[in-house]
Amino acid sequence: MLEFPRATWPLGTPEDDVPPYEGDDPLDAGDDQADGELLFQANPRSSMVTRTLEGGGLRPTARADYNVLWQKRFLNPFQMRSLHPQQRVNHFPGMNFLTHKDQLVRTVRAASARAVSAGHPEAAVERYLPTTWLLPDEMDTLESAWQAGRVLILKFGISARGEGIQLTTSLADVRAASAAAAAEGATLVASVYVRSPYLVPVGPTGRKFDLRLYVCVTCVDPLRAYWHTEGLVRFASSPYQLNPDNLGERGVHLTNYTVNKVQNS
């Protein structure tokens, strides 16, 4: 393995720091590297990531000659320029165009337009993406297309764990949420709510659920991806029904684990 100078730049940020999991020794930085040994950094330290990598024979290190870097945030330009051929990271540059909800909408729209222009009408975005507006930029377009009684679901472009999600049939609510997002410099994704989702049969109505399939992409050009045979299913904690009185019942409409854990606690 090639030897490189010890890292002198921060590979995480203060807000990323989390307490080490039980049994994690912060002094075990892997400075005494054996020949042929593979090293990794995980920022922040995550029990699942750390144990998985250690189970694969890698050892944690604070040095710059790691083989694998698992990082919450996207790499900055300095980190990208400092990478060597034997080093692997968990983020491709530009992946925020897929992982941020607002950027994903823009990416899907652009890709759909290119495909339709190339003679593939089946790729029209309205065939597989609910009508969506990005607020506040597209607020005028939303107002001109407003239909009384239609349910919209509002989400921040960059959010997780169901935070900030709301369902509404009120244009006043949408205007207020759009103004609040603008004041924070954020983008709000407003989509027509799917009124009749596929449900898991439970009782007389059924419950909402979602599926998470895990794919490891090792190359973008050419595309090379590995699909894990196992996945994750998340369920809403309350039976599904849609009426004006239950739009605020998050356990009915959302499948986020954090939301439904609270519902059941």
GROMACS .gro file of C-alpha atoms in nm:
model
  265
    1MET     CA    1   0.000   0.000   0.000
    2LEU     CA    2   0.125   0.350  -0.081
    3GLU     CA    3   0.206   0.579   0.208
    4PHE     CA    4   0.062   0.930   0.223
    5PRO     CA    5   0.106   1.218   0.469
    6ARG     CA    6  -0.125   1.225   0.767
    7ALA     CA    7  -0.450   1.412   0.698
    8THR     CA    8  -0.455   1.770   0.825
    9TRP     CA    9  -0.802   1.877   0.709
   10PRO     CA   10  -1.131   1.804   0.889
   11LEU     CA   11  -1.315   1.515   0.729
   12GLY     CA   12  -1.636   1.587   0.918
   13THR     CA   13  -1.816   1.886   1.061
   14PRO     CA   14  -1.909   1.961   1.423
   15GLU     CA   15  -2.280   1.909   1.358
   16ASP     CA   16  -2.202   1.564   1.216
   17ASP     CA   17  -2.038   1.442   1.535
   18VAL     CA   18  -2.223   1.170   1.722
   19PRO     CA   19  -2.123   0.978   2.035
   20PRO     CA   20  -1.935   0.655   1.958
   21TYR     CA   21  -2.135   0.337   1.994
   22GLU     CA   22  -2.077   0.112   2.292
   23GLY     CA   23  -1.743  -0.061   2.264
   24ASP     CA   24  -1.601   0.193   2.017
   25ASP     CA   25  -1.258   0.303   2.132
   26PRO     CA   26  -1.183   0.655   1.998
   27LEU     CA   27  -0.814   0.600   2.073
   28ASP     CA   28  -0.803   0.303   1.837
   29ALA     CA   29  -0.717   0.508   1.532
   30GLY     CA   30  -0.535   0.235   1.345
   31ASP     CA   31  -0.198   0.410   1.335
   32ASP     CA   32  -0.005   0.083   1.345
   33GLN     CA   33  -0.098  -0.052   1.005
   34ALA     CA   34  -0.001  -0.406   0.917
   35ASP     CA   35   0.114  -0.493   0.567
   36GLY     CA   36  -0.185  -0.545   0.337
   37GLU     CA   37  -0.434  -0.427   0.597
   38LEU     CA   38  -0.731  -0.226   0.471
   39LEU     CA   39  -0.830   0.092   0.658
   40PHE     CA   40  -1.144   0.304   0.674
   41GLN     CA   41  -1.277   0.630   0.811
   42ALA     CA   42  -1.641   0.685   0.904
   43ASN     CA   43  -1.750   1.044   0.969
   44PRO     CA   44  -1.953   1.057   1.184
   45ARG     CA   45  -1.886   0.727   1.356
   46SER     CA   46  -2.184   0.501   1.292
   47SER     CA   47  -2.227   0.167   1.465
   48MET     CA   48  -2.385   0.005   1.158
   49VAL     CA   49  -2.125   0.135   0.910
   50THR     CA   50  -1.834   0.069   1.145
   51ARG     CA   51  -1.939  -0.284   1.230
   52THR     CA   52  -2.009  -0.367   0.866
   53LEU     CA   53  -1.667  -0.248   0.754
   54GLU     CA   54  -1.494  -0.417   1.045
   55GLY     CA   55  -1.683  -0.734   0.963
   56GLY     CA   56  -1.533  -0.713   0.615
   57GLY     CA   57  -1.182  -0.702   0.757
   58LEU     CA   58  -1.120  -0.325   0.756
   59ARG     CA   59  -0.987  -0.131   1.053
   60PRO     CA   60  -1.064   0.231   1.155
   61THR     CA   61  -0.793   0.492   1.111
   62ALA     CA   62  -0.738   0.865   1.147
   63ARG     CA   63  -0.469   0.865   0.879
   64ALA     CA   64  -0.501   0.993   0.524
   65ASP     CA   65  -0.410   0.662   0.361
   66TYR     CA   66  -0.749   0.502   0.426
   67ASN     CA   67  -0.896   0.268   0.166
   68VAL     CA   68  -1.261   0.352   0.235
   69LEU     CA   69  -1.414   0.682   0.346
   70TRP     CA   70  -1.777   0.677   0.460
   71GLN     CA   71  -1.894   1.033   0.512
   72LYS     CA   72  -2.232   1.193   0.577
   73ARG     CA   73  -2.163   1.505   0.374
   74PHE     CA   74  -2.052   1.527   0.014
   75LEU     CA   75  -1.678   1.555  -0.033
   76ASN     CA   76  -1.540   1.904  -0.080
   77PRO     CA   77  -1.315   1.983  -0.380
   78PHE     CA   78  -0.998   1.951  -0.172
   79GLN     CA   79  -1.094   1.602  -0.060
   80MET     CA   80  -1.175   1.499  -0.417
   81ARG     CA   81  -0.839   1.623  -0.548
   82SER     CA   82  -0.659   1.441  -0.266
   83LEU     CA   83  -0.802   1.098  -0.347
   84HIS     CA   84  -0.571   0.824  -0.473
   85PRO     CA   85  -0.658   0.530  -0.702
   86GLN     CA   86  -0.692   0.275  -0.420
   87GLN     CA   87  -0.930   0.493  -0.216
   88ARG     CA   88  -1.309   0.459  -0.229
   89VAL     CA   89  -1.574   0.701  -0.102
   90ASN     CA   90  -1.951   0.667  -0.053
   91HIS     CA   91  -2.060   0.975  -0.252
   92PHE     CA   92  -2.021   1.049  -0.621
   93PRO     CA   93  -1.994   1.422  -0.702
   94GLY     CA   94  -2.333   1.562  -0.798
   95MET     CA   95  -2.539   1.293  -0.625
   96ASN     CA   96  -2.744   1.569  -0.462
   97PHE     CA   97  -2.923   1.596  -0.798
   98LEU     CA   98  -3.084   1.263  -0.705
   99THR     CA   99  -3.088   1.265  -0.325
  100HIS     CA  100  -3.239   1.612  -0.268
  101LYS     CA  101  -3.612   1.610  -0.343
  102ASP     CA  102  -3.620   1.943  -0.528
  103GLN     CA  103  -3.313   1.860  -0.735
  104LEU     CA  104  -3.459   1.518  -0.815
  105VAL     CA  105  -3.771   1.682  -0.958
  106ARG     CA  106  -3.556   1.905  -1.179
  107THR     CA  107  -3.343   1.610  -1.288
  108VAL     CA  108  -3.646   1.395  -1.373
  109ARG     CA  109  -3.809   1.679  -1.566
  110ALA     CA  110  -3.494   1.741  -1.771
  111ALA     CA  111  -3.436   1.372  -1.842
  112SER     CA  112  -3.801   1.327  -1.943
  113ALA     CA  113  -3.788   1.625  -2.179
  114ARG     CA  114  -3.476   1.489  -2.349
  115ALA     CA  115  -3.631   1.144  -2.389
  116VAL     CA  116  -3.957   1.282  -2.532
  117SER     CA  117  -3.761   1.501  -2.776
  118ALA     CA  118  -3.570   1.190  -2.884
  119GLY     CA  119  -3.892   1.015  -2.980
  120HIS     CA  120  -3.995   0.839  -2.659
  121PRO     CA  121  -4.338   0.975  -2.560
  122GLU     CA  122  -4.370   0.699  -2.298
  123ALA     CA  123  -4.107   0.887  -2.096
  124ALA     CA  124  -4.335   1.189  -2.044
  125VAL     CA  125  -4.293   1.300  -1.685
  126GLU     CA  126  -4.666   1.312  -1.615
  127ARG     CA  127  -4.687   0.936  -1.672
  128TYR     CA  128  -4.498   0.851  -1.354
  129LEU     CA  129  -4.453   1.166  -1.144
  130PRO     CA  130  -4.750   1.335  -0.974
  131THR     CA  131  -4.803   1.694  -1.076
  132THR     CA  132  -4.542   1.885  -0.877
  133TRP     CA  133  -4.443   2.244  -0.817
  134LEU     CA  134  -4.123   2.383  -0.662
  135LEU     CA  135  -4.202   2.670  -0.428
  136PRO     CA  136  -4.170   2.961  -0.406
  137ASP     CA  137  -4.041   2.979  -0.768
  138GLU     CA  138  -4.348   2.808  -0.919
  139MET     CA  139  -4.612   2.951  -0.687
  140ASP     CA  140  -4.782   3.147  -0.969
  141THR     CA  141  -4.809   2.830  -1.178
  142LEU     CA  142  -4.957   2.640  -0.885
  143GLU     CA  143  -5.216   2.911  -0.820
  144SER     CA  144  -5.323   2.916  -1.184
  145ALA     CA  145  -5.373   2.537  -1.175
  146TRP     CA  146  -5.543   2.531  -0.835
  147GLN     CA  147  -5.840   2.296  -0.794
  148ALA     CA  148  -6.062   2.329  -0.489
  149GLY     CA  149  -6.066   2.016  -0.274
  150ARG     CA  150  -5.752   1.864  -0.424
  151VAL     CA  151  -5.506   1.741  -0.162
  152LEU     CA  152  -5.143   1.851  -0.186
  153ILE     CA  153  -4.850   1.709   0.009
  154LEU     CA  154  -4.573   1.956   0.096
  155LYS     CA  155  -4.215   1.857   0.173
  156PHE     CA  156  -3.891   2.050   0.207
  157GLY     CA  157  -3.641   1.977  -0.068
  158ILE     CA  158  -3.378   1.879   0.188
  159SER     CA  159  -3.530   1.702   0.487
  160ALA     CA  160  -3.564   1.361   0.648
  161ARG     CA  161  -3.761   1.164   0.908
  162GLY     CA  162  -4.089   1.320   0.796
  163GLU     CA  163  -3.994   1.663   0.929
  164GLY     CA  164  -4.199   1.951   0.790
  165ILE     CA  165  -4.436   1.735   0.583
  166GLN     CA  166  -4.797   1.848   0.568
  167LEU     CA  167  -5.111   1.764   0.372
  168THR     CA  168  -5.356   2.037   0.285
  169THR     CA  169  -5.649   2.135   0.065
  170SER     CA  170  -5.605   2.505   0.147
  171LEU     CA  171  -5.440   2.746  -0.092
  172ALA     CA  172  -5.383   2.980   0.204
  173ASP     CA  173  -5.182   2.705   0.376
  174VAL     CA  174  -4.971   2.654   0.064
  175ARG     CA  175  -4.905   3.028   0.035
  176ALA     CA  176  -4.801   3.046   0.400
  177ALA     CA  177  -4.570   2.743   0.368
  178SER     CA  178  -4.418   2.884   0.051
  179ALA     CA  179  -4.352   3.219   0.218
  180ALA     CA  180  -4.193   3.046   0.518
  181ALA     CA  181  -3.968   2.842   0.290
  182ALA     CA  182  -3.865   3.155   0.101
  183ALA     CA  183  -3.779   3.329   0.427
  184GLU     CA  184  -3.549   3.039   0.518
  185GLY     CA  185  -3.393   3.023   0.172
  186ALA     CA  186  -3.539   2.673   0.129
  187THR     CA  187  -3.732   2.505  -0.151
  188LEU     CA  188  -4.068   2.342  -0.088
  189VAL     CA  189  -4.185   2.051  -0.304
  190ALA     CA  190  -4.564   2.053  -0.350
  191SER     CA  191  -4.718   1.748  -0.518
  192VAL     CA  192  -5.070   1.629  -0.585
  193TYR     CA  193  -5.132   1.361  -0.322
  194VAL     CA  194  -5.192   1.007  -0.446
  195ARG     CA  195  -5.541   0.948  -0.310
  196SER     CA  196  -5.562   0.570  -0.370
  197PRO     CA  197  -5.221   0.418  -0.292
  198TYR     CA  198  -5.153   0.046  -0.293
  199LEU     CA  199  -5.213  -0.080   0.059
  200VAL     CA  200  -5.107  -0.379   0.264
  201PRO     CA  201  -5.434  -0.552   0.365
  202VAL     CA  202  -5.479  -0.505   0.739
  203GLY     CA  203  -5.833  -0.497   0.871
  204PRO     CA  204  -6.109  -0.338   0.663
  205THR     CA  205  -5.893  -0.079   0.484
  206GLY     CA  206  -5.522  -0.157   0.490
  207ARG     CA  207  -5.215   0.052   0.566
  208LYS     CA  208  -4.968   0.251   0.363
  209PHE     CA  209  -4.617   0.115   0.324
  210ASP     CA  210  -4.303   0.178   0.129
  211LEU     CA  211  -4.018  -0.036   0.004
  212ARG     CA  212  -3.650   0.047   0.021
  213LEU     CA  213  -3.425  -0.141  -0.218
  214TYR     CA  214  -3.051  -0.104  -0.167
  215VAL     CA  215  -2.819  -0.057  -0.464
  216CYS     CA  216  -2.444  -0.009  -0.459
  217VAL     CA  217  -2.326   0.196  -0.758
  218THR     CA  218  -1.955   0.145  -0.822
  219CYS     CA  219  -1.933   0.327  -1.154
  220VAL     CA  220  -2.145   0.587  -1.331
  221ASP     CA  221  -1.991   0.577  -1.681
  222PRO     CA  222  -2.043   0.301  -1.771
  223LEU     CA  223  -2.317   0.243  -1.515
  224ARG     CA  224  -2.238  -0.047  -1.285
  225ALA     CA  225  -2.474  -0.121  -0.998
  226TYR     CA  226  -2.529  -0.409  -0.756
  227TRP     CA  227  -2.876  -0.472  -0.616
  228HIS     CA  228  -2.891  -0.624  -0.269
  229THR     CA  229  -3.124  -0.920  -0.239
  230GLU     CA  230  -3.271  -0.787   0.086
  231GLY     CA  231  -3.451  -0.460   0.149
  232LEU     CA  232  -3.660  -0.273   0.403
  233VAL     CA  233  -4.037  -0.232   0.437
  234ARG     CA  234  -4.187   0.048   0.644
  235PHE     CA  235  -4.552   0.061   0.751
  236ALA     CA  236  -4.783   0.336   0.865
  237SER     CA  237  -4.902   0.277   1.221
  238SER     CA  238  -5.270   0.358   1.152
  239PRO     CA  239  -5.516   0.228   0.891
  240TYR     CA  240  -5.533   0.439   0.576
  241GLN     CA  241  -5.824   0.659   0.489
  242LEU     CA  242  -5.839   1.001   0.327
  243ASN     CA  243  -6.083   1.264   0.445
  244PRO     CA  244  -6.062   1.633   0.536
  245ASP     CA  245  -6.053   1.551   0.908
  246ASN     CA  246  -5.741   1.330   0.912
  247LEU     CA  247  -5.495   1.519   0.691
  248GLY     CA  248  -5.291   1.602   1.001
  249GLU     CA  249  -5.270   1.241   1.126
  250ARG     CA  250  -4.913   1.160   1.035
  251GLY     CA  251  -4.940   0.794   1.138
  252VAL     CA  252  -5.204   0.748   0.865
  253HIS     CA  253  -5.027   0.916   0.575
  254LEU     CA  254  -4.654   0.881   0.646
  255THR     CA  255  -4.443   0.567   0.665
  256ASN     CA  256  -4.131   0.727   0.813
  257TYR     CA  257  -3.995   0.513   1.095
  258THR     CA  258  -3.939   0.815   1.321
  259VAL     CA  259  -4.301   0.926   1.281
  260ASN     CA  260  -4.455   0.586   1.344
  261LYS     CA  261  -4.221   0.501   1.630
  262VAL     CA  262  -4.358   0.808   1.809
  263GLN     CA  263  -4.713   0.703   1.724
  264ASN     CA  264  -4.661   0.367   1.889
  265SER     CA  265  -4.466   0.487   2.194
   0.00000   0.00000   0.00000
